[in-house]
Amino acid sequence: WALDQLSLDVADGRAFAILGPSGCGKTTLLKIVSGLLRPTSGQVRLDGQAVNRLAPRERRVAQVFQFPVVYETMTVEENLAFPMRNERVPSDEIRRRVATIAELLDLGPLLTRRAGRLRPDEQQTVSLGRGLARPDVAALLLDEPLTVVDPARRFELRQKLRRVHRATRTTLVYVTHDQTEALTFADEVAVMDGGRVLQVASPRELFERPSHTFVGHFIGSPGMNLLPCRLDGREVVVDEHRIPVAAGDEASSAVGDTLELGIRPEFLELVSQPVPGSAPVRVQSVLELGDHRVVRVGLGRHQLGVRVPDRTPIPTGSGWLRFPPERMLLYRDGRLVR
């Protein structure tokens, strides 16, 4: 199956992202929503109405694809107006909506230019505008829309899209493999892998409390550290190193099980002297990244990444790694132990 059984709700007027690696089923899911594919079973509902039997043009959704789709011989203004003219929207309403969308997307200076003469990022902006200009659109579906856009312009186009969303409150569903795009764009993010939705949450919750080890590893740079361990009372044991953990009563059933300890590199503290809740480590490498450094350390047989602010002293050779108990998460079979 390209998609496993899943249930997904997108609230009206929200900016919603579907995030995952290539081949995980993101585009397939988007095509099912738009009507370009029919699901083997289950239902797609828009405003509570089942739309499985409706053709794409009858679903009141617009889709922006990975590569710009524009009518190259038409002007930008004609491109924006084209879907409304097909729906026989009154001319005054067409002019008003084209002017509004052109202002929001900064397309005013380009309205009289032929679309075939635009840069790829400008063409993709026109594609976005054409989907947003229609007054009857229930949702705008965006499939990796910034792939062809120069990296220097992606931030600008993403900001324009956020500005349009705030102004129009159109429901946006944004598919991407880029965590930065998803986390900075969306109010809510669904993380997918292998045709399954693993977690749907706010960007902050995905970062601070991933419900699956894949989510923890996929989100973050570097991703979450994951260490095999076992729970012994209020401590976890990693290669015979005992580390206090703030495990609640819900974790008592996991005592003695083979677990994984998850903790973000940002939450670890590398110090030169032992402190409560710390374990001895070997400093292996330091990667300079401008305003911070990523230090690789060895704990027993395992390696961890530690994110250290710039100019913070780093022990040489060996040191101690403090694990804040309130930041440590325990996973069994890849799932968070609640």
Tab-separated table of C-alpha atoms in Angstrom:
chain	number	residue	atom	x	y	z
A	1	TRP	CA	0.000	0.000	0.000
A	2	ALA	CA	1.136	3.531	-0.751
A	3	LEU	CA	-0.852	4.626	2.323
A	4	ASP	CA	-1.745	2.672	5.436
A	5	GLN	CA	-5.025	3.255	7.268
A	6	LEU	CA	-5.094	6.796	8.613
A	7	SER	CA	-7.461	9.461	9.827
A	8	LEU	CA	-6.638	13.126	9.437
A	9	ASP	CA	-8.614	16.279	10.249
A	10	VAL	CA	-7.704	19.735	8.948
A	11	ALA	CA	-9.607	22.575	10.602
A	12	ASP	CA	-11.141	25.251	8.403
A	13	GLY	CA	-8.881	28.254	7.873
A	14	ARG	CA	-5.749	26.571	9.242
A	15	ALA	CA	-2.255	26.373	7.783
A	16	PHE	CA	-1.564	22.629	7.902
A	17	ALA	CA	1.647	20.868	6.807
A	18	ILE	CA	2.300	17.235	5.888
A	19	LEU	CA	5.981	16.490	6.529
A	20	GLY	CA	7.999	13.390	5.739
A	21	PRO	CA	10.814	11.891	3.634
A	22	SER	CA	10.499	11.200	-0.092
A	23	GLY	CA	8.301	8.202	-0.838
A	24	CYS	CA	6.369	8.251	2.446
A	25	GLY	CA	2.980	8.923	0.773
A	26	LYS	CA	2.597	12.703	1.131
A	27	THR	CA	1.773	13.426	-2.508
A	28	THR	CA	-0.487	10.375	-2.754
A	29	LEU	CA	-2.476	11.680	0.202
A	30	LEU	CA	-2.741	15.130	-1.369
A	31	LYS	CA	-3.951	13.663	-4.672
A	32	ILE	CA	-6.640	11.706	-2.828
A	33	VAL	CA	-7.870	14.925	-1.219
A	34	SER	CA	-7.914	16.762	-4.556
A	35	GLY	CA	-9.616	13.896	-6.395
A	36	LEU	CA	-6.752	13.026	-8.739
A	37	LEU	CA	-6.646	9.596	-7.049
A	38	ARG	CA	-9.483	7.560	-5.555
A	39	PRO	CA	-8.795	5.773	-2.248
A	40	THR	CA	-9.180	1.992	-2.121
A	41	SER	CA	-11.403	2.423	0.924
A	42	GLY	CA	-12.502	5.153	3.290
A	43	GLN	CA	-13.912	8.616	2.717
A	44	VAL	CA	-12.743	12.126	1.970
A	45	ARG	CA	-15.043	14.761	3.485
A	46	LEU	CA	-15.102	18.490	2.840
A	47	ASP	CA	-17.310	20.520	5.179
A	48	GLY	CA	-18.789	17.210	6.357
A	49	GLN	CA	-19.809	16.091	2.859
A	50	ALA	CA	-18.335	12.912	1.355
A	51	VAL	CA	-16.679	13.860	-1.963
A	52	ASN	CA	-15.193	10.538	-3.122
A	53	ARG	CA	-17.392	10.495	-6.213
A	54	LEU	CA	-16.842	14.146	-7.101
A	55	ALA	CA	-14.381	15.086	-9.833
A	56	PRO	CA	-11.492	17.417	-8.898
A	57	ARG	CA	-13.171	20.489	-10.394
A	58	GLU	CA	-16.281	19.834	-8.293
A	59	ARG	CA	-14.444	19.705	-4.960
A	60	ARG	CA	-13.696	23.430	-4.652
A	61	VAL	CA	-10.003	22.786	-4.038
A	62	ALA	CA	-7.029	24.246	-5.890
A	63	GLN	CA	-3.648	22.552	-6.189
A	64	VAL	CA	-0.204	24.068	-6.697
A	65	PHE	CA	2.289	21.520	-7.965
A	66	GLN	CA	6.007	21.047	-7.410
A	67	PHE	CA	6.824	22.770	-10.703
A	68	PRO	CA	5.088	26.000	-11.783
A	69	VAL	CA	2.046	25.582	-14.012
A	70	VAL	CA	1.313	28.836	-15.826
A	71	TYR	CA	-0.151	29.815	-19.188
A	72	GLU	CA	3.047	31.195	-20.689
A	73	THR	CA	1.436	33.223	-23.498
A	74	MET	CA	-0.937	34.966	-21.091
A	75	THR	CA	-0.030	37.918	-18.910
A	76	VAL	CA	0.157	37.536	-15.144
A	77	GLU	CA	-3.173	39.313	-14.827
A	78	GLU	CA	-4.802	36.920	-17.324
A	79	ASN	CA	-3.341	33.918	-15.460
A	80	LEU	CA	-4.835	35.094	-12.167
A	81	ALA	CA	-8.210	35.789	-13.753
A	82	PHE	CA	-8.426	32.618	-15.870
A	83	PRO	CA	-10.076	30.243	-13.318
A	84	MET	CA	-12.654	32.880	-12.375
A	85	ARG	CA	-13.526	33.544	-16.000
A	86	ASN	CA	-14.105	29.808	-16.484
A	87	GLU	CA	-16.562	29.949	-13.576
A	88	ARG	CA	-18.228	33.036	-15.095
A	89	VAL	CA	-17.487	35.246	-12.106
A	90	PRO	CA	-18.643	38.852	-12.810
A	91	SER	CA	-15.936	41.068	-14.350
A	92	ASP	CA	-15.969	43.590	-11.495
A	93	GLU	CA	-15.406	40.794	-8.957
A	94	ILE	CA	-12.565	39.363	-11.075
A	95	ARG	CA	-10.803	42.748	-11.231
A	96	ARG	CA	-11.222	43.250	-7.492
A	97	ARG	CA	-9.861	39.829	-6.526
A	98	VAL	CA	-6.954	39.999	-8.982
A	99	ALA	CA	-5.955	43.379	-7.544
A	100	THR	CA	-6.199	42.056	-3.973
A	101	ILE	CA	-4.098	38.939	-4.619
A	102	ALA	CA	-1.565	40.880	-6.703
A	103	GLU	CA	-1.087	43.317	-3.820
A	104	LEU	CA	-0.699	40.539	-1.215
A	105	LEU	CA	1.849	38.644	-3.341
A	106	ASP	CA	3.674	41.747	-4.654
A	107	LEU	CA	2.705	40.883	-8.241
A	108	GLY	CA	1.487	44.375	-9.146
A	109	PRO	CA	4.566	45.364	-11.214
A	110	LEU	CA	4.305	42.079	-13.173
A	111	LEU	CA	0.609	42.100	-14.083
A	112	THR	CA	1.168	43.091	-17.713
A	113	ARG	CA	4.182	40.814	-18.263
A	114	ARG	CA	3.806	37.482	-20.072
A	115	ALA	CA	4.159	34.583	-17.658
A	116	GLY	CA	6.654	32.803	-19.917
A	117	ARG	CA	9.183	35.595	-19.283
A	118	LEU	CA	9.157	35.289	-15.493
A	119	ARG	CA	11.718	33.649	-13.208
A	120	PRO	CA	10.723	30.246	-11.758
A	121	ASP	CA	9.965	31.740	-8.337
A	122	GLU	CA	7.791	34.437	-9.961
A	123	GLN	CA	5.940	31.785	-11.963
A	124	GLN	CA	5.310	29.781	-8.786
A	125	THR	CA	4.006	32.933	-7.116
A	126	VAL	CA	1.557	33.297	-10.012
A	127	SER	CA	0.486	29.659	-9.528
A	128	LEU	CA	-0.173	30.400	-5.856
A	129	GLY	CA	-2.088	33.527	-6.720
A	130	ARG	CA	-4.255	31.734	-9.273
A	131	GLY	CA	-5.344	29.213	-6.626
A	132	LEU	CA	-6.017	31.917	-4.051
A	133	ALA	CA	-7.894	34.240	-6.399
A	134	ARG	CA	-10.885	31.917	-6.792
A	135	PRO	CA	-13.649	33.021	-4.382
A	136	ASP	CA	-15.084	29.496	-4.026
A	137	VAL	CA	-11.904	27.656	-2.971
A	138	ALA	CA	-12.398	25.558	0.174
A	139	ALA	CA	-8.707	24.621	0.409
A	140	LEU	CA	-5.441	25.265	-1.395
A	141	LEU	CA	-3.195	22.193	-1.651
A	142	LEU	CA	0.527	22.856	-2.106
A	143	ASP	CA	2.799	19.987	-3.175
A	144	GLU	CA	6.470	20.871	-2.489
A	145	PRO	CA	5.839	24.360	-3.998
A	146	LEU	CA	9.315	25.770	-3.294
A	147	THR	CA	11.394	22.994	-4.890
A	148	VAL	CA	12.291	25.023	-7.994
A	149	VAL	CA	12.689	28.287	-6.100
A	150	ASP	CA	16.215	29.559	-5.473
A	151	PRO	CA	17.117	29.018	-1.779
A	152	ALA	CA	17.725	32.754	-1.328
A	153	ARG	CA	14.110	33.448	-2.371
A	154	ARG	CA	12.375	30.639	-0.480
A	155	PHE	CA	12.149	32.587	2.766
A	156	GLU	CA	10.616	35.563	0.955
A	157	LEU	CA	8.002	33.439	-0.831
A	158	ARG	CA	7.148	31.570	2.355
A	159	GLN	CA	6.591	34.907	4.118
A	160	LYS	CA	4.289	36.035	1.294
A	161	LEU	CA	2.285	32.849	1.658
A	162	ARG	CA	1.934	33.378	5.402
A	163	ARG	CA	0.833	36.984	4.768
A	164	VAL	CA	-1.831	35.835	2.309
A	165	HIS	CA	-3.043	33.182	4.738
A	166	ARG	CA	-3.468	35.721	7.522
A	167	ALA	CA	-5.395	38.016	5.194
A	168	THR	CA	-7.665	35.441	3.517
A	169	ARG	CA	-7.877	32.603	6.109
A	170	THR	CA	-7.952	30.129	3.236
A	171	THR	CA	-7.320	26.556	4.384
A	172	LEU	CA	-3.788	25.665	3.271
A	173	VAL	CA	-2.390	22.119	3.160
A	174	TYR	CA	1.339	22.210	2.513
A	175	VAL	CA	3.312	19.055	1.610
A	176	THR	CA	7.086	19.138	2.094
A	177	HIS	CA	10.118	17.060	3.095
A	178	ASP	CA	11.796	20.183	4.519
A	179	GLN	CA	11.274	20.488	8.268
A	180	THR	CA	12.135	24.206	8.262
A	181	GLU	CA	9.378	24.921	5.745
A	182	ALA	CA	6.828	22.868	7.662
A	183	LEU	CA	7.647	24.159	11.139
A	184	THR	CA	7.832	27.837	10.171
A	185	PHE	CA	4.750	27.753	7.932
A	186	ALA	CA	2.140	25.635	9.672
A	187	ASP	CA	-0.077	25.936	12.751
A	188	GLU	CA	-0.188	22.141	12.854
A	189	VAL	CA	2.016	19.469	11.262
A	190	ALA	CA	1.389	15.812	10.416
A	191	VAL	CA	4.609	13.771	10.281
A	192	MET	CA	4.491	10.757	7.943
A	193	ASP	CA	6.704	7.756	7.300
A	194	GLY	CA	6.069	4.547	5.373
A	195	GLY	CA	2.503	5.507	4.438
A	196	ARG	CA	1.522	6.205	8.056
A	197	VAL	CA	0.810	9.368	10.009
A	198	LEU	CA	2.967	9.091	13.146
A	199	GLN	CA	2.039	12.326	14.920
A	200	VAL	CA	-0.094	15.427	14.388
A	201	ALA	CA	0.855	18.328	16.640
A	202	SER	CA	2.059	21.909	16.824
A	203	PRO	CA	5.678	22.589	15.786
A	204	ARG	CA	6.662	23.131	19.436
A	205	GLU	CA	5.137	19.840	20.596
A	206	LEU	CA	6.784	17.916	17.744
A	207	PHE	CA	10.139	19.298	18.843
A	208	GLU	CA	9.760	19.021	22.614
A	209	ARG	CA	7.654	15.868	22.914
A	210	PRO	CA	7.793	13.655	19.790
A	211	SER	CA	5.483	10.670	20.229
A	212	HIS	CA	7.628	8.426	17.998
A	213	THR	CA	11.394	7.989	17.695
A	214	PHE	CA	11.185	8.661	13.941
A	215	VAL	CA	9.652	12.079	14.644
A	216	GLY	CA	12.373	12.856	17.179
A	217	HIS	CA	15.154	11.872	14.803
A	218	PHE	CA	13.613	13.460	11.670
A	219	ILE	CA	12.933	16.852	13.267
A	220	GLY	CA	15.837	18.909	14.552
A	221	SER	CA	19.376	19.571	13.367
A	222	PRO	CA	20.897	17.379	14.581
A	223	GLY	CA	17.971	15.138	15.485
A	224	MET	CA	17.141	13.682	18.867
A	225	ASN	CA	19.721	11.465	20.559
A	226	LEU	CA	18.395	7.927	21.120
A	227	LEU	CA	20.162	5.562	23.523
A	228	PRO	CA	19.252	1.944	24.404
A	229	CYS	CA	18.531	1.767	28.137
A	230	ARG	CA	16.481	0.125	30.852
A	231	LEU	CA	14.407	1.738	33.569
A	232	ASP	CA	15.260	0.955	37.177
A	233	GLY	CA	12.960	2.826	39.523
A	234	ARG	CA	13.597	6.539	39.016
A	235	GLU	CA	16.790	5.999	37.024
A	236	VAL	CA	17.671	4.843	33.541
A	237	VAL	CA	20.704	2.657	33.025
A	238	VAL	CA	22.821	3.293	29.896
A	239	ASP	CA	25.908	1.051	29.661
A	240	GLU	CA	25.900	0.771	33.459
A	241	HIS	CA	25.722	4.557	33.868
A	242	ARG	CA	22.747	5.456	36.069
A	243	ILE	CA	20.937	8.693	35.196
A	244	PRO	CA	17.947	10.101	37.154
A	245	VAL	CA	14.793	10.512	35.056
A	246	ALA	CA	11.488	12.224	35.846
A	247	ALA	CA	9.447	9.108	35.017
A	248	GLY	CA	5.857	9.279	36.238
A	249	ASP	CA	3.671	6.420	37.388
A	250	GLU	CA	2.687	5.690	33.778
A	251	ALA	CA	6.259	4.467	33.135
A	252	SER	CA	6.204	1.889	35.965
A	253	SER	CA	5.004	-0.829	33.577
A	254	ALA	CA	8.210	-0.327	31.576
A	255	VAL	CA	10.582	-1.180	34.440
A	256	GLY	CA	13.007	-3.852	33.224
A	257	ASP	CA	11.965	-3.509	29.554
A	258	THR	CA	14.375	-2.645	26.774
A	259	LEU	CA	13.741	1.032	26.135
A	260	GLU	CA	15.278	3.990	24.337
A	261	LEU	CA	16.187	7.211	26.059
A	262	GLY	CA	15.494	10.256	23.879
A	263	ILE	CA	16.901	13.713	24.504
A	264	ARG	CA	17.491	16.697	22.237
A	265	PRO	CA	21.082	17.957	21.697
A	266	GLU	CA	19.830	21.406	22.772
A	267	PHE	CA	18.842	20.113	26.227
A	268	LEU	CA	22.150	18.442	27.143
A	269	GLU	CA	24.829	20.302	29.118
A	270	LEU	CA	28.536	19.548	28.660
A	271	VAL	CA	30.618	20.425	31.743
A	272	SER	CA	34.170	19.801	32.945
A	273	GLN	CA	33.232	18.593	36.453
A	274	PRO	CA	30.674	16.015	37.622
A	275	VAL	CA	27.304	17.449	38.664
A	276	PRO	CA	24.075	15.726	39.788
A	277	GLY	CA	22.459	13.841	36.901
A	278	SER	CA	25.646	13.677	34.822
A	279	ALA	CA	27.648	10.864	33.223
A	280	PRO	CA	31.305	10.759	32.056
A	281	VAL	CA	31.850	11.209	28.309
A	282	ARG	CA	34.691	11.491	25.788
A	283	VAL	CA	34.803	14.564	23.536
A	284	GLN	CA	35.314	13.275	19.979
A	285	SER	CA	34.745	16.203	17.601
A	286	VAL	CA	33.527	19.804	17.423
A	287	LEU	CA	31.620	21.233	14.442
A	288	GLU	CA	31.551	25.044	14.211
A	289	LEU	CA	28.215	26.410	12.941
A	290	GLY	CA	28.430	30.160	13.497
A	291	ASP	CA	26.259	31.000	16.499
A	292	HIS	CA	26.598	27.496	17.976
A	293	ARG	CA	28.679	24.323	17.857
A	294	VAL	CA	27.712	20.661	17.672
A	295	VAL	CA	29.960	18.500	19.841
A	296	ARG	CA	30.069	14.727	19.335
A	297	VAL	CA	30.723	12.830	22.567
A	298	GLY	CA	31.023	9.168	23.458
A	299	LEU	CA	29.068	7.650	26.349
A	300	GLY	CA	30.135	4.046	26.760
A	301	ARG	CA	29.486	2.411	23.367
A	302	HIS	CA	27.215	5.204	22.182
A	303	GLN	CA	27.619	8.574	20.488
A	304	LEU	CA	25.593	11.690	21.219
A	305	GLY	CA	25.335	15.158	19.722
A	306	VAL	CA	25.373	18.165	22.032
A	307	ARG	CA	24.435	21.650	20.847
A	308	VAL	CA	26.648	24.195	22.602
A	309	PRO	CA	26.251	28.009	22.345
A	310	ASP	CA	29.148	29.847	20.718
A	311	ARG	CA	31.974	30.834	23.085
A	312	THR	CA	30.864	28.355	25.749
A	313	PRO	CA	33.963	26.491	27.035
A	314	ILE	CA	34.226	22.885	25.842
A	315	PRO	CA	36.207	20.338	27.880
A	316	THR	CA	39.106	18.739	26.029
A	317	GLY	CA	39.536	14.986	25.989
A	318	SER	CA	36.895	14.068	28.544
A	319	GLY	CA	34.094	15.745	30.434
A	320	TRP	CA	30.687	15.211	31.995
A	321	LEU	CA	27.288	15.321	30.324
A	322	ARG	CA	24.313	16.494	32.368
A	323	PHE	CA	20.903	15.033	31.480
A	324	PRO	CA	18.049	17.314	32.700
A	325	PRO	CA	15.451	14.825	34.069
A	326	GLU	CA	12.498	16.938	32.888
A	327	ARG	CA	13.784	16.835	29.277
A	328	MET	CA	14.335	13.074	29.024
A	329	LEU	CA	11.794	10.919	27.178
A	330	LEU	CA	11.437	7.135	27.191
A	331	TYR	CA	10.341	5.078	24.191
A	332	ARG	CA	9.292	1.446	23.904
A	333	ASP	CA	9.057	-0.102	20.415
A	334	GLY	CA	9.493	3.382	18.965
A	335	ARG	CA	6.507	4.834	20.847
A	336	LEU	CA	6.635	7.328	23.694
A	337	VAL	CA	5.968	5.761	27.097
A	338	ARG	CA	3.149	7.973	28.333
